[in-house]
Structures are given as C-alpha cells and as structure tokens.
GROMACS .gro file of C-alpha atoms in nm:
model
  215
    1MET     CA    1   6.791  10.640  -3.312
    2ALA     CA    2   7.047  10.888  -3.443
    3ILE     CA    3   6.973  11.020  -3.791
    4LYS     CA    4   7.281  10.980  -4.008
    5ASN     CA    5   7.167  11.105  -4.349
    6ILE     CA    6   6.915  11.366  -4.464
    7ASP     CA    7   6.848  11.408  -4.836
    8MET     CA    8   6.625  11.685  -4.968
    9VAL     CA    9   6.510  11.726  -5.329
   10PHE     CA   10   6.343  12.049  -5.442
   11VAL     CA   11   6.131  12.022  -5.757
   12LEU     CA   12   6.068  12.372  -5.891
   13ASP     CA   13   5.834  12.497  -6.161
   14VAL     CA   14   6.053  12.753  -6.341
   15THR     CA   15   5.807  12.879  -6.602
   16GLY     CA   16   5.778  13.252  -6.662
   17ASN     CA   17   5.544  13.355  -6.382
   18MET     CA   18   5.733  13.164  -6.110
   19GLY     CA   19   6.019  13.413  -6.099
   20PHE     CA   20   5.897  13.590  -5.784
   21PHE     CA   21   5.873  13.261  -5.596
   22VAL     CA   22   6.213  13.132  -5.710
   23ASP     CA   23   6.374  13.455  -5.591
   24ARG     CA   24   6.214  13.404  -5.248
   25PHE     CA   25   6.325  13.041  -5.250
   26ARG     CA   26   6.686  13.142  -5.309
   27ARG     CA   27   6.684  13.407  -5.037
   28ASN     CA   28   6.480  13.242  -4.763
   29LEU     CA   29   6.412  12.871  -4.787
   30LEU     CA   30   6.761  12.726  -4.779
   31PRO     CA   31   6.879  12.934  -4.479
   32MET     CA   32   6.566  12.828  -4.289
   33LEU     CA   33   6.628  12.464  -4.371
   34ARG     CA   34   6.989  12.475  -4.260
   35GLN     CA   35   6.888  12.619  -3.925
   36ARG     CA   36   6.611  12.369  -3.858
   37LEU     CA   37   6.811  12.067  -3.964
   38SER     CA   38   7.113  12.166  -3.758
   39GLU     CA   39   6.885  12.198  -3.455
   40ARG     CA   40   6.729  11.854  -3.499
   41ALA     CA   41   7.007  11.643  -3.649
   42GLU     CA   42   7.335  11.809  -3.559
   43THR     CA   43   7.557  11.520  -3.666
   44ALA     CA   44   7.364  11.411  -3.977
   45LYS     CA   45   7.508  11.433  -4.326
   46ILE     CA   46   7.280  11.666  -4.524
   47ARG     CA   47   7.245  11.684  -4.902
   48PHE     CA   48   7.030  11.907  -5.125
   49ARG     CA   49   6.932  11.852  -5.488
   50ILE     CA   50   6.745  12.077  -5.733
   51ILE     CA   51   6.518  11.962  -6.019
   52THR     CA   52   6.351  12.225  -6.237
   53PHE     CA   53   6.074  12.179  -6.492
   54ARG     CA   54   5.883  12.357  -6.767
   55ASP     CA   55   5.693  12.206  -7.065
   56TYR     CA   56   5.846  11.977  -7.327
   57MET     CA   57   5.612  12.116  -7.591
   58SER     CA   58   5.749  12.470  -7.565
   59ASP     CA   59   6.093  12.409  -7.414
   60GLY     CA   60   6.208  12.075  -7.558
   61GLU     CA   61   6.528  11.938  -7.406
   62GLU     CA   62   6.544  12.230  -7.162
   63ALA     CA   63   6.212  12.134  -7.005
   64ILE     CA   64   6.368  11.946  -6.713
   65TYR     CA   65   6.703  12.000  -6.544
   66ARG     CA   66   6.848  11.776  -6.271
   67SER     CA   67   7.136  11.879  -6.050
   68ARG     CA   68   7.349  11.641  -5.850
   69PHE     CA   69   7.326  11.621  -5.472
   70TYR     CA   70   7.524  11.889  -5.287
   71ARG     CA   71   7.665  11.818  -4.940
   72MET     CA   72   7.583  12.082  -4.682
   73PRO     CA   73   7.757  12.290  -4.560
   74GLU     CA   74   8.068  12.170  -4.747
   75GLU     CA   75   7.923  12.244  -5.091
   76GLU     CA   76   7.693  12.532  -5.003
   77ALA     CA   77   7.877  12.772  -5.234
   78GLU     CA   78   7.832  12.532  -5.527
   79LEU     CA   79   7.462  12.492  -5.449
   80ASN     CA   80   7.418  12.869  -5.435
   81ARG     CA   81   7.584  12.903  -5.775
   82GLU     CA   82   7.348  12.634  -5.905
   83LEU     CA   83   7.050  12.829  -5.775
   84GLN     CA   84   7.172  13.156  -5.922
   85ARG     CA   85   7.172  12.993  -6.266
   86VAL     CA   86   6.802  12.906  -6.241
   87GLU     CA   87   6.600  13.125  -6.477
   88CYS     CA   88   6.222  13.141  -6.501
   89TYR     CA   89   6.094  13.155  -6.857
   90GLY     CA   90   5.889  12.963  -7.111
   91GLY     CA   91   5.633  12.702  -7.022
   92GLY     CA   92   5.364  12.817  -7.260
   93ASP     CA   93   5.011  12.765  -7.133
   94SER     CA   94   4.943  12.550  -6.827
   95PRO     CA   95   4.978  12.256  -6.757
   96GLU     CA   96   5.349  12.167  -6.731
   97ASN     CA   97   5.563  11.851  -6.710
   98GLY     CA   98   5.580  11.839  -6.332
   99MET     CA   99   5.498  11.470  -6.295
  100GLU     CA  100   5.802  11.370  -6.498
  101ALA     CA  101   6.015  11.592  -6.276
  102LEU     CA  102   5.860  11.436  -5.968
  103TYR     CA  103   5.946  11.090  -6.099
  104PHE     CA  104   6.310  11.193  -6.135
  105ALA     CA  105   6.299  11.318  -5.776
  106LEU     CA  106   6.156  10.989  -5.647
  107THR     CA  107   6.432  10.794  -5.820
  108SER     CA  108   6.716  11.008  -5.685
  109ASP     CA  109   7.027  10.838  -5.552
  110PHE     CA  110   6.916  10.861  -5.191
  111ALA     CA  111   7.122  10.751  -4.894
  112ALA     CA  112   6.975  10.419  -4.779
  113GLY     CA  113   6.889  10.278  -4.437
  114GLU     CA  114   6.641  10.338  -4.156
  115GLU     CA  115   6.876  10.599  -4.010
  116SER     CA  116   6.822  10.810  -4.321
  117ARG     CA  117   6.552  11.065  -4.405
  118GLN     CA  118   6.426  11.171  -4.748
  119TYR     CA  119   6.223  11.483  -4.824
  120ILE     CA  120   6.085  11.590  -5.159
  121PHE     CA  121   5.931  11.936  -5.201
  122LEU     CA  122   5.746  12.028  -5.521
  123PHE     CA  123   5.641  12.387  -5.590
  124THR     CA  124   5.413  12.483  -5.881
  125ASN     CA  125   5.121  12.710  -5.969
  126ALA     CA  126   4.990  12.485  -6.248
  127ASP     CA  127   4.852  12.140  -6.314
  128ALA     CA  128   5.061  11.860  -6.462
  129VAL     CA  129   5.050  11.737  -6.820
  130GLU     CA  130   4.933  11.378  -6.849
  131ILE     CA  131   5.233  11.145  -6.849
  132GLY     CA  132   5.331  11.054  -7.206
  133LYS     CA  133   5.132  11.332  -7.371
  134ARG     CA  134   5.457  11.504  -7.473
  135ALA     CA  135   5.627  11.179  -7.582
  136ASP     CA  136   5.679  11.310  -7.936
  137CYS     CA  137   5.851  11.628  -7.816
  138SER     CA  138   6.226  11.678  -7.828
  139GLY     CA  139   6.405  11.556  -7.517
  140TYR     CA  140   6.112  11.367  -7.367
  141PRO     CA  141   6.242  11.075  -7.155
  142GLN     CA  142   6.175  10.722  -7.273
  143ASP     CA  143   6.005  10.453  -7.062
  144MET     CA  144   5.832  10.703  -6.835
  145PRO     CA  145   5.591  10.525  -6.597
  146SER     CA  146   5.224  10.619  -6.560
  147GLU     CA  147   5.091  10.849  -6.290
  148LYS     CA  148   4.960  10.552  -6.092
  149GLU     CA  149   5.297  10.380  -6.116
  150ILE     CA  150   5.466  10.692  -5.983
  151ALA     CA  151   5.227  10.701  -5.687
  152ALA     CA  152   5.287  10.329  -5.629
  153LEU     CA  153   5.662  10.389  -5.636
  154TRP     CA  154   5.632  10.640  -5.354
  155LYS     CA  155   5.398  10.414  -5.158
  156SER     CA  156   5.632  10.116  -5.190
  157GLY     CA  157   5.918  10.317  -5.047
  158LYS     CA  158   6.171  10.151  -5.274
  159GLY     CA  159   6.508  10.307  -5.204
  160LEU     CA  160   6.356  10.519  -4.926
  161SER     CA  161   6.341  10.501  -4.550
  162LYS     CA  162   6.019  10.321  -4.455
  163ASN     CA  163   5.923  10.564  -4.179
  164GLY     CA  164   6.145  10.857  -4.269
  165LYS     CA  165   6.016  10.992  -4.600
  166LYS     CA  166   5.800  11.296  -4.668
  167LEU     CA  167   5.656  11.438  -4.989
  168VAL     CA  168   5.540  11.800  -4.975
  169LEU     CA  169   5.330  11.916  -5.271
  170VAL     CA  170   5.264  12.288  -5.308
  171ALA     CA  171   5.018  12.311  -5.599
  172PRO     CA  172   4.667  12.434  -5.685
  173LYS     CA  173   4.361  12.245  -5.563
  174GLY     CA  174   4.213  11.988  -5.799
  175THR     CA  175   4.541  11.919  -5.978
  176VAL     CA  176   4.676  11.573  -6.049
  177TYR     CA  177   4.919  11.618  -5.759
  178GLN     CA  178   4.636  11.641  -5.508
  179LYS     CA  179   4.426  11.367  -5.666
  180LEU     CA  180   4.706  11.115  -5.715
  181PHE     CA  181   4.844  11.130  -5.362
  182ALA     CA  182   4.519  11.178  -5.169
  183GLY     CA  183   4.508  10.968  -4.854
  184PHE     CA  184   4.883  10.912  -4.825
  185ASP     CA  185   4.997  10.963  -4.465
  186ASP     CA  186   5.347  11.064  -4.570
  187VAL     CA  187   5.232  11.325  -4.823
  188PHE     CA  188   5.148  11.682  -4.725
  189PHE     CA  189   4.947  11.887  -4.977
  190CYS     CA  190   4.960  12.265  -4.948
  191PRO     CA  191   4.711  12.437  -5.185
  192THR     CA  192   4.803  12.748  -5.379
  193ASN     CA  193   4.641  12.954  -5.655
  194PHE     CA  194   4.648  12.873  -6.025
  195SER     CA  195   4.897  13.100  -6.206
  196GLY     CA  196   4.963  13.280  -5.879
  197LEU     CA  197   5.300  13.408  -5.760
  198LEU     CA  198   5.300  13.189  -5.446
  199ASP     CA  199   5.361  13.517  -5.266
  200ASP     CA  200   5.128  13.412  -4.985
  201LEU     CA  201   5.320  13.091  -4.915
  202GLU     CA  202   5.479  13.090  -4.570
  203PHE     CA  203   5.792  12.879  -4.566
  204SER     CA  204   5.841  12.848  -4.191
  205PRO     CA  205   5.526  12.650  -4.092
  206LEU     CA  206   5.557  12.440  -4.407
  207LEU     CA  207   5.909  12.332  -4.316
  208ASP     CA  208   5.827  12.273  -3.951
  209LYS     CA  209   5.536  12.044  -4.036
  210ALA     CA  210   5.739  11.844  -4.286
  211ILE     CA  211   6.051  11.804  -4.076
  212GLU     CA  212   5.903  11.744  -3.733
  213GLU     CA  213   5.678  11.461  -3.848
  214VAL     CA  214   5.970  11.237  -3.949
  215MET     CA  215   6.246  11.353  -3.715
   0.00000   0.00000   0.00000
C-alpha cells in the first residue's frame, strides 16, 4: 500500500534549561527526518507541526504555543523561520504543562485514511503537572480532559490511522508520560535525565525505530 500522507507533530519543552536541546533539534533532527522520509515514502505528502510548552503558573498565556502544519519541502523556509523564533525560557520549577501540549498534538488536524501515517514526538526533561492543576492560571484551556482520557484518546485512534500511528516520548523515568502509556504497542518511551540537557540523546536510532515500525 502506497503511503500518501505523513504528518509529524513535535512537542517541545522550551523551558530555560532546554536551550541546548532545541538548538540541536533545529540543526539536526529535521534534516535527518527529511532524508529518511524521502527514502521510504518518496511520493507521500509530508507535513510538520511544532507545539511548545512551559508552565501556566509562571508563563500564563505563553505557556503553550501551537503552529500550523507546514508542507514539506514546499514550506520548509516557513518552518525554519518558525523554529528560529522558538526561545527557551521560564518554566519555573519542574513539573511543566506537557500533558496539555500532548493533548493538543493528539487532536491535530491530521490527514485521514489508512494510507496516512501520524507521528508525535515529545521531548522533555521534566515531569508533567497534573491535568487541571493550573486551571486557575491565565490562559489555561477550558474543558481539558483527564490524563486517562488522553491515553484513551490515543488508544482509540480517533482521527488517526489504525496501524500507522506512533507516539515517541522522550522523558525521564517514572514520569506520568511513562506510567500513562505503559504497555501501548504504538508508544515508544525513551528515558532521559531529570533537568538534563538531553545532550546524550541520539536522534538517528530514535527516528529509525519510530519510522520503520509503521512504514
């Protein structure tokens, strides 16, 4: 079966100590992805989207930012400009509002159909704030589902390709990300260090594992 559409959403922790990683992401990850996807799905329509998160308690309405989808390679210049605008600051003390950002990723306007593929990558060096704990903070989204409802949404595959979706979680061990999605066949958890720079994270094997399993 020819793959017609590939959508990728990158959920990035952009608090103060993630600057080193975000710089690496800009320089290395997207070029690697373009190469691998062109090798495996030469005729597919490819789109990338960026979602960034901090903490509503310290950053208010700027805690989460959602870009639109960018078509690749047609809108690569626009995506690069989007990435250059990403700044790492704030966040206060761990944990952060990563689960809310992940929910926005899961409910992206994905291309539908079994000939489509959806990938979500989340990168963080902190745990997630309990859903709703920042409900009184400025900018917090209304009607946010619970953690279990978010996991159920991914499991149900609503709006996603039944056999063509992959969630890659790069986060510290013991965090809500690992606990909530434990045992899911279409979720890959890659442990990292709390408050670390993610400088030991190797992009190449991470991408190969994620892409090859659903291509």
